[in-house]
Coordinates of C-alpha atoms in Angstrom, one line a residue:
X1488 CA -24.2 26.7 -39.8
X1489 CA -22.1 26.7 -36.6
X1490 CA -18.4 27.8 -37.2
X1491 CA -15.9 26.2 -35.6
X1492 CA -15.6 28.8 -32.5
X1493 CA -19.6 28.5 -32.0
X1494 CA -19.5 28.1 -28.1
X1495 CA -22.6 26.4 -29.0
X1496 CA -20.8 23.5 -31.0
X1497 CA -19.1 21.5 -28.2
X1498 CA -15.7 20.0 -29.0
X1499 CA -15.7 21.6 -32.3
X1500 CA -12.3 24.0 -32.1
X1501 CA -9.1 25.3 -34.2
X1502 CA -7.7 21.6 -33.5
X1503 CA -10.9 19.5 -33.6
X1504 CA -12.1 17.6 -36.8
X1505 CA -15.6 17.8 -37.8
X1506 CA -17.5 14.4 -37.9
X1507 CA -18.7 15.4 -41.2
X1508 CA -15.8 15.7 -42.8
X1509 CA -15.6 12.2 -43.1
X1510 CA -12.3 11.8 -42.3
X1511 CA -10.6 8.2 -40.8
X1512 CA -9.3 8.2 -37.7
X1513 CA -5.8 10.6 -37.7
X1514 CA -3.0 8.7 -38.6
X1515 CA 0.6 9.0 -37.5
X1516 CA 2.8 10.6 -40.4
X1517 CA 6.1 9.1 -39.9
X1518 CA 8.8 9.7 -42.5
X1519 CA 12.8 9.5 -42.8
X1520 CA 13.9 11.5 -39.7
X1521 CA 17.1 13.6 -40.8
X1522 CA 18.0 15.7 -43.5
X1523 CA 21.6 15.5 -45.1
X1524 CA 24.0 16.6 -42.7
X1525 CA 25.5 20.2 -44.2
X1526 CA 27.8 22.3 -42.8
X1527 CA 26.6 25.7 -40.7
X1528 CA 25.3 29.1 -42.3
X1529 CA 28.4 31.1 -42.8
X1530 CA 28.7 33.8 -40.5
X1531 CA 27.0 37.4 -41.4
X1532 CA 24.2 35.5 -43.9
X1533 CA 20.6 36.1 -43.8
X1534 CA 18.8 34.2 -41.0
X1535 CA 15.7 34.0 -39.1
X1536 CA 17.3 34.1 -35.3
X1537 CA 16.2 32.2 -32.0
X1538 CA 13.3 33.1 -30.8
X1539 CA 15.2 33.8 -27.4
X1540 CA 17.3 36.8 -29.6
X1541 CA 16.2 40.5 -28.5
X1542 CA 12.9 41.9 -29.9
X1543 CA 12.2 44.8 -31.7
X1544 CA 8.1 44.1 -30.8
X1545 CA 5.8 41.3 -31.0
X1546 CA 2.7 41.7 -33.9
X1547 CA -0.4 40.3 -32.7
X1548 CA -3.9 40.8 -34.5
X1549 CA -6.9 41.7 -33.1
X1550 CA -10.1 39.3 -33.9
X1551 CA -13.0 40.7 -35.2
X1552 CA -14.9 38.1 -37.3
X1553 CA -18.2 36.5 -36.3
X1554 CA -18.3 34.9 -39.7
X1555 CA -15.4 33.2 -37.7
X1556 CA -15.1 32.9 -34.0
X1557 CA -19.5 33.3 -34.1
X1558 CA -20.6 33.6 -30.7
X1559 CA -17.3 33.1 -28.1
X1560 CA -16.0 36.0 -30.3
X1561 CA -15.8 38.4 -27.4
X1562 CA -14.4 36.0 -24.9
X1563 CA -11.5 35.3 -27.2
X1564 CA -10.9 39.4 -27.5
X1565 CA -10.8 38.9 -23.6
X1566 CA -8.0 36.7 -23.7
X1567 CA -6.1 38.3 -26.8
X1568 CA -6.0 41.5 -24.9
X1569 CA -4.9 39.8 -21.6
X1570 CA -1.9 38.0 -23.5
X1571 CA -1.1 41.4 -25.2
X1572 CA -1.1 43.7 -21.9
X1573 CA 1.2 41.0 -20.5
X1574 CA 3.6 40.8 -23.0
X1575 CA 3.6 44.6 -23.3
X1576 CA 5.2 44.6 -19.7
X1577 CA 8.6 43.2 -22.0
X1578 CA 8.5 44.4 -24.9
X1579 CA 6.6 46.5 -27.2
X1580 CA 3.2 45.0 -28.7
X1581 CA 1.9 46.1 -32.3
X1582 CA -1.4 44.9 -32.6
X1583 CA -3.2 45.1 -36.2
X1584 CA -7.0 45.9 -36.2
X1585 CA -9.6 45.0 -39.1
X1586 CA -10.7 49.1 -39.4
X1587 CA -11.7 51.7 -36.9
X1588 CA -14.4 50.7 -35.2
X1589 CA -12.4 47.1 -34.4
X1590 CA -9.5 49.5 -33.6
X1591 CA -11.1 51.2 -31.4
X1592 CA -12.5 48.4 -29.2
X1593 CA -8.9 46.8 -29.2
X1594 CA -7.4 49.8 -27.9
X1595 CA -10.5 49.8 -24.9
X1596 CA -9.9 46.5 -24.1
X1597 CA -5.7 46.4 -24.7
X1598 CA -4.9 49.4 -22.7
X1599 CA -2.4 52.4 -23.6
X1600 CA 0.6 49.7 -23.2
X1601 CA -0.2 48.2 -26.5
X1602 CA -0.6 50.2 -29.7
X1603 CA -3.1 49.3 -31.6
X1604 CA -3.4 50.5 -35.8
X1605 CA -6.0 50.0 -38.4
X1606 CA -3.8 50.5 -41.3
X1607 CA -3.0 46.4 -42.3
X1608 CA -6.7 45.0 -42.6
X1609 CA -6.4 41.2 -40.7
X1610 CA -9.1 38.7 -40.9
X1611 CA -8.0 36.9 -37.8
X1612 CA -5.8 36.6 -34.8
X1613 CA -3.0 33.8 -36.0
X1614 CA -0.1 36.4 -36.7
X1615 CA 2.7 33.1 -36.3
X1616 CA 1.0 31.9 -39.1
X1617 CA 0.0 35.0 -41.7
X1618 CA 2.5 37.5 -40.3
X1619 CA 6.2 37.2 -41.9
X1620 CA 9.6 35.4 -41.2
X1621 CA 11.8 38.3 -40.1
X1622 CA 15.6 37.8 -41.1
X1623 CA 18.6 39.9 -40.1
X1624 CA 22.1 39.3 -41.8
X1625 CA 23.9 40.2 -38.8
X1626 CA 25.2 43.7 -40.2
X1627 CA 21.9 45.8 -39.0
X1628 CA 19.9 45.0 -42.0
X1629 CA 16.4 44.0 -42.0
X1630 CA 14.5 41.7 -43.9
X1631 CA 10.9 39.2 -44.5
X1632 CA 9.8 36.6 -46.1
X1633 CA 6.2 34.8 -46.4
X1634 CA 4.9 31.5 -46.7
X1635 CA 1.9 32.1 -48.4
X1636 CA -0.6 31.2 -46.0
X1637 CA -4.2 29.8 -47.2
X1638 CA -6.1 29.3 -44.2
X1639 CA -4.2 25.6 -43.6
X1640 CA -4.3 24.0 -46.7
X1641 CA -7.9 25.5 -47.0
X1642 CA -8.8 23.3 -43.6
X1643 CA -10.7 26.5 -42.2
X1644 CA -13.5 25.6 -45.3
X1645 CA -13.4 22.0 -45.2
X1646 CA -12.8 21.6 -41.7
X1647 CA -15.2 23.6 -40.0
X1648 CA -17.3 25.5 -43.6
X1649 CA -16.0 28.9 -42.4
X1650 CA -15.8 30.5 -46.0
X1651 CA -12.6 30.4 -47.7
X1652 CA -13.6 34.1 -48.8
X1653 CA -13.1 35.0 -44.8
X1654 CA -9.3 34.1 -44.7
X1655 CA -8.9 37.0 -47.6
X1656 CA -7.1 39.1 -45.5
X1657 CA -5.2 36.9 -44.2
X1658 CA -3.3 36.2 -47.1
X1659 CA -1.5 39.6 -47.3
X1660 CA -1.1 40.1 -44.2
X1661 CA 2.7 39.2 -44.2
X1662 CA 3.9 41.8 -46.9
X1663 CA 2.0 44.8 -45.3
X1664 CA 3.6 43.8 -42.2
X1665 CA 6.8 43.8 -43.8
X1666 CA 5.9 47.2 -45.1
X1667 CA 4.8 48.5 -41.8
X1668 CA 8.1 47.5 -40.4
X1669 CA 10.6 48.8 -43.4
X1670 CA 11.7 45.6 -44.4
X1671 CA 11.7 44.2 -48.0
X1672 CA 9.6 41.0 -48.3
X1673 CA 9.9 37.9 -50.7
X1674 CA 7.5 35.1 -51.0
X1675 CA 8.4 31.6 -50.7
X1676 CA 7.8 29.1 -52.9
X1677 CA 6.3 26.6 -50.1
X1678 CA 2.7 27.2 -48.8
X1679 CA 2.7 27.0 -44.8
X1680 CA 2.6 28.6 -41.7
X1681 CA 5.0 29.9 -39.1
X1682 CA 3.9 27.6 -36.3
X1683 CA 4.8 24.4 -38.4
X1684 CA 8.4 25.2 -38.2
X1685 CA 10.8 25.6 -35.2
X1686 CA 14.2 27.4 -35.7
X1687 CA 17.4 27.6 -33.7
X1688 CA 18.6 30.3 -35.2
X1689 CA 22.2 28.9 -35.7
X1690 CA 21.3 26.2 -38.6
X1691 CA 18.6 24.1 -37.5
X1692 CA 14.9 23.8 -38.5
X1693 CA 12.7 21.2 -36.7
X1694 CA 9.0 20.0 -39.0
X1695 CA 6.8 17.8 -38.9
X1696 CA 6.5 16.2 -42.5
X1697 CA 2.5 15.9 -42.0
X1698 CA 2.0 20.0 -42.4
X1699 CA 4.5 20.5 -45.3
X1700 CA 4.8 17.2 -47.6
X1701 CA 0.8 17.7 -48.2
X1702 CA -1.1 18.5 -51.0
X1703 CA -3.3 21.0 -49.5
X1704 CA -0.4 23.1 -49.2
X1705 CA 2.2 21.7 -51.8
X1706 CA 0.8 19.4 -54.4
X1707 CA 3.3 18.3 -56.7
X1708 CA 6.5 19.0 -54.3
X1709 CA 9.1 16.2 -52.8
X1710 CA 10.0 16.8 -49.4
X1711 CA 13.4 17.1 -50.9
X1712 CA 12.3 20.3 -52.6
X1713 CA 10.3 21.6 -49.8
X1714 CA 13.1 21.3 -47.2
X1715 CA 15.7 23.1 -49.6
X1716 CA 13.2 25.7 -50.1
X1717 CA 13.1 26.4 -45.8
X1718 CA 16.6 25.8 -45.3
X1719 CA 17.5 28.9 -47.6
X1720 CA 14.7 31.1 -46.9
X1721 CA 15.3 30.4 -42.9
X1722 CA 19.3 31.3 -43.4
X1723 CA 19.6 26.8 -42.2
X1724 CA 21.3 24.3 -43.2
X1725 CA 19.9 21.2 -41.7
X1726 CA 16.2 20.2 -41.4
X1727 CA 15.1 17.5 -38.5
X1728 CA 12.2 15.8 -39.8
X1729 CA 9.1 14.8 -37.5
X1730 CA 6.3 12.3 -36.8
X1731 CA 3.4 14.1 -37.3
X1732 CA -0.7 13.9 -37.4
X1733 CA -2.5 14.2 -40.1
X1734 CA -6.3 15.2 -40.6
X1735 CA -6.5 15.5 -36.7
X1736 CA -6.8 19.2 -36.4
X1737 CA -6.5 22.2 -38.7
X1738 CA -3.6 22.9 -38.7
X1739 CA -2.4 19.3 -39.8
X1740 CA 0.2 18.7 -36.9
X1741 CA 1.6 22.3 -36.2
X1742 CA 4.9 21.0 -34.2
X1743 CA 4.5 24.3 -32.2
X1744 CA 2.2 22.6 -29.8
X1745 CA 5.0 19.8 -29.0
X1746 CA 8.5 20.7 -29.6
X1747 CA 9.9 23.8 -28.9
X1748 CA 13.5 25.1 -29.5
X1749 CA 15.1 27.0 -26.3
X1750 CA 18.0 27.6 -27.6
X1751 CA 21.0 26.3 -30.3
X1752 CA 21.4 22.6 -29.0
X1753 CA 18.6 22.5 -26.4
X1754 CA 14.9 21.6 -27.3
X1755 CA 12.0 21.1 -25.2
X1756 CA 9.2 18.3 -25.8
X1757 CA 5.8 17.9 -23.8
X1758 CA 5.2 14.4 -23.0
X1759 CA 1.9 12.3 -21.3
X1760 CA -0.7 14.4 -19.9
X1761 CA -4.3 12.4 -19.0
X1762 CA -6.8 14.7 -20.8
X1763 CA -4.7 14.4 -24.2
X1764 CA -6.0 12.2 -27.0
X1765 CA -4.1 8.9 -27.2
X1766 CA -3.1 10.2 -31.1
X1767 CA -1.4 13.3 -29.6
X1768 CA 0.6 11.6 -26.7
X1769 CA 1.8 8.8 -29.4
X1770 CA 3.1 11.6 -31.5
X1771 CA 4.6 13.6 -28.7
X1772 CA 6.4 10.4 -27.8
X1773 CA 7.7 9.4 -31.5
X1774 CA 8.9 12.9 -31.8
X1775 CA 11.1 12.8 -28.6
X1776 CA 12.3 9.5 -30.0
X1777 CA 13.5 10.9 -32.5
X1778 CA 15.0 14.2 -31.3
X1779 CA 17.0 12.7 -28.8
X1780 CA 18.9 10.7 -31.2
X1781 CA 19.3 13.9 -33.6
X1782 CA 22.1 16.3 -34.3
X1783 CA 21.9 19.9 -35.4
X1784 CA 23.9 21.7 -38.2
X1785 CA 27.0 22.3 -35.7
X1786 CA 27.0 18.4 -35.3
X1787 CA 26.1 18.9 -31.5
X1788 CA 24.2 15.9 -30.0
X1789 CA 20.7 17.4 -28.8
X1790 CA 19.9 18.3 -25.3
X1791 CA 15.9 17.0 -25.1
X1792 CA 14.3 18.8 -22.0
X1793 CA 10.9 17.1 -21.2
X1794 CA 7.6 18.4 -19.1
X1795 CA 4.0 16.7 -18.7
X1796 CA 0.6 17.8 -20.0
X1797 CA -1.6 18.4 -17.2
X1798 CA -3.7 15.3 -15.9
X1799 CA -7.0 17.8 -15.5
X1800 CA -9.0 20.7 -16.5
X1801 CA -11.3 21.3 -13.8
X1802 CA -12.4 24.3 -15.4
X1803 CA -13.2 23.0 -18.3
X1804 CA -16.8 20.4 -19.4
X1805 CA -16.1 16.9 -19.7
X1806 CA -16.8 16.9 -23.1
X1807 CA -14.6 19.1 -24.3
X1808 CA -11.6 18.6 -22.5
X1809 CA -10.3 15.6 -25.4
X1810 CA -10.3 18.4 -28.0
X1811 CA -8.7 21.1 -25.6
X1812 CA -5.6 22.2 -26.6
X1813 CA -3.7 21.6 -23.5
X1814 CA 0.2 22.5 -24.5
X1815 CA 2.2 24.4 -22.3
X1816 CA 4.3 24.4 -25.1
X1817 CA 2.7 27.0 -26.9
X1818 CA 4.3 30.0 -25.5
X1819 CA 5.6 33.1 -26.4
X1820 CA 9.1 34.4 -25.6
X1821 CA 9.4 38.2 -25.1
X1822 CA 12.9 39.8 -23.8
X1823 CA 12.4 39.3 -20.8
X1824 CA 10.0 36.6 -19.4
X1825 CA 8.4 33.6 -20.9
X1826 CA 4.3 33.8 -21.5
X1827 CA 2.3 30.6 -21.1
X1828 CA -0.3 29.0 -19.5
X1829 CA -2.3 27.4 -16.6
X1830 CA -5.2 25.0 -17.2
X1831 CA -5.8 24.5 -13.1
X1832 CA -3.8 21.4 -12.0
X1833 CA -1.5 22.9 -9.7
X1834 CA 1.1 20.7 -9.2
X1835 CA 1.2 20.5 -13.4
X1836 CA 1.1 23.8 -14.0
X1837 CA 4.2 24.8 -11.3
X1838 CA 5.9 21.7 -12.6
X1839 CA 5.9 23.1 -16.2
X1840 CA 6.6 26.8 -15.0
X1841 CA 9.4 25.8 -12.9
X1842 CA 10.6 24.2 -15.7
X1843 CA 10.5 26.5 -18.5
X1844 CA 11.9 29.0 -16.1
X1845 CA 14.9 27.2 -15.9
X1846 CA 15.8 26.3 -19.5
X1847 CA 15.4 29.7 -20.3
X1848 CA 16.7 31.9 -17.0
X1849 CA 13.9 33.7 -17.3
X1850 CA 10.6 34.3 -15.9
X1851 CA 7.2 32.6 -16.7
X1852 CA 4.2 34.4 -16.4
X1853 CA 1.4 31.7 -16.7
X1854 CA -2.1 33.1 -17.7
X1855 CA -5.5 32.0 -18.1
X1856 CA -6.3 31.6 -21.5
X1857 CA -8.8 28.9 -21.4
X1858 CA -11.2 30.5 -24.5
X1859 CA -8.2 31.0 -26.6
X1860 CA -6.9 27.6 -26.2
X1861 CA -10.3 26.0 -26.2
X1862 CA -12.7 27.3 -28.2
X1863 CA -9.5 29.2 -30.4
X1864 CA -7.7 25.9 -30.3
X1865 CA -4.0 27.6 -30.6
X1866 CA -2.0 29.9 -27.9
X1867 CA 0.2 31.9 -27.1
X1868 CA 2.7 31.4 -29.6
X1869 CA 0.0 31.3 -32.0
X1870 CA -1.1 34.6 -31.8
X1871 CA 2.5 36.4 -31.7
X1872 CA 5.3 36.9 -34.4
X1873 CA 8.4 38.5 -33.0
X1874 CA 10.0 41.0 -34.6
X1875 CA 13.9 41.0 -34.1
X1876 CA 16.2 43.8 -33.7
X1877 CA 18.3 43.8 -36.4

């Protein structure tokens, strides 16, 4: 049986739903928009900070599966390791390897900029979404929390048949991180994954209600109780709820892809883009509709920053271009540039760079990372957990 990253198995990716799953056509998840309007986290609490806050390092694991990735697993290395060596330019890069031997061939193919150990075994390369939530309290103190991943509400298995049993790993990987780093760790009591929430830092969480209010990850939970749960363990105290796409890809709607925070009071949205699926570019559109009439826990009115898809993939087969994961969104922030993408349409590709350069004031280094995106089905901010200083 092909696995989902089976170069063989066209269209078939991270993000791409199996015909034999049997599943209807994706529908749009669309629920009440705002939470209740709360005041601020008081000064000095516990909080997971903005992503644009200083860095400690960035974890990244290295993949080493063929029961997963099959036969495009060492193209993906290829592309892990060029994201890695980039961000190491910024800011240190810890990346985790499944034993010696895969140790050793990530340290070949890395470089002596990033150091890679063997001591927290990983069973894949999504560290936003099995590494931990680091939280500072503003004082110098240090600490995690995790949110229990299970391979995406078990999508991984039903999805693509990749055993459950090859996730394993996975599912600690957040509390010997913590460990690794010195910090005490706590497990929530929501199932998810880092790249279905975005965080301002300063109050605000942004979700879409199709990853968290769904019973392969909470059965039995009201969205009321899920969003206190994320409010407190995130250090927030308002929660913007989003459209978002269910059954579509594995990861139910991660809003990662979409929506990105740049900062307290400033959000970022990709919009349009020909190659995208008419599902995504609805979705991408409901969620800007909502965000621009949002407020954050300080009561400010949102600033909504907007870029476009790109309208081709010239390097990419016509056939798989509708399952491609082409988000410029999906990038990683280190301390001193912005990493992202290029999929080949030049005047999309500056346009978005330019962009993202501005909101931030910061460099963007675009990269080629066509096998990660498309046969991986995630990016750049997929594969990276920042850890902060404290």
């Amino acid at each position: 049986m092909k696995t989902q990253h089976d170069g063989n198995s066209a269209g078939i990716s991270r993000r791409t739903l199996l015909a034999r799953t049997g599943a209807a056509a994706a529908a749009l998840a669309v629920g009440p928009v705002l939470g209740g309007i709360q005041p601020a986290r008081a000064a000095g609490s516990w909080r997971v900070p903005g992503e644009e806050s200083l860095h400690k390092r960035t974890w990244m694991a290295w993949p080493s599966s063929s029961t997963i990735w099959g036969s495009t697993l060492s193209m993906v290395q290829a592309d892990i390791a060029k994201l890695a060596q980039a961000i190491a330019t910024y800011e240190p890069v810890t990346m985790c390897a499944d034993g010696s031997t895969a140790a050793s061939q990530a340290s070949t193919m890395c470089g002596p900029t990033v150091t890679v150990i063997s001591s927290i075994p990983v069973s894949d390369c999504w560290m936003r979404d099995t590494g931990p939530m680091f939280r500072t309290d503003g004082a110098g103190a240090l600490d995690t929390f995790g949110l229990n991943f299970n391979a995406w509400g078990e999508n991984a298995t039903s999805f693509y048949g990749i055993p459950a049993s090859a996730y394993d790993k996975d599912r600690t990987v957040a509390q010997q991180v913590a460990a690794y780093a010195g910090a005490s760790f706590a497990k929530a009591d929501v199932v998810g994954e880092g790249g279905g929430v975005e965080y301002d830092g300063d109050g605000t969480l942004m979700v879409t209600e199709s990853c968290w209010v769904n019973d392969n990850r909470n059965p039995g939970k009201t969205r009321d109780q899920i969003e206190a749960e994320l409010l407190a363990r995130f250090g927030a105290s308002k929660m913007i709820w989003l459209p978002g796409v269910t059954g579509k890809d594995v990861t139910d709607g991660h809003i990662d892809g979409t929506a990105r925070y740049i900062k307290p009071g400033v959000v970022m949205v990709q919009l349009g883009g020909a190659v995208r699926q008419d599902v995504w570019t609805a979705n991408a559109q409901a969620i800007h509709d909502v965000l621009v009439n949002a407020t954050d826990a300080r009561g400010r009115q949102l600033q909504v920053l907007t870029i476009e898809g790109p309208d081709s993939l010239p390097r990419i087969p016509a056939g798989q271009q509708s399952t491609f994961l082409s988000s410029y969104m999906n990038w990683a922030v280190t301390n001193q540039a912005v990493i992202t993408t290029q999929f080949g349409d030049t005047a999309k590709d500056e346009a978005a760079r330019t962009a993202i350069a501005a909101a931030y004031g910061r460099p963007v280094v675009q990269l080629n990372l066509d096998n990660l995106y498309g046969k991986g089905g995630g990016g750049a901010h997929c594969v990276t957990m920042q850890e902060p200083n404290p």
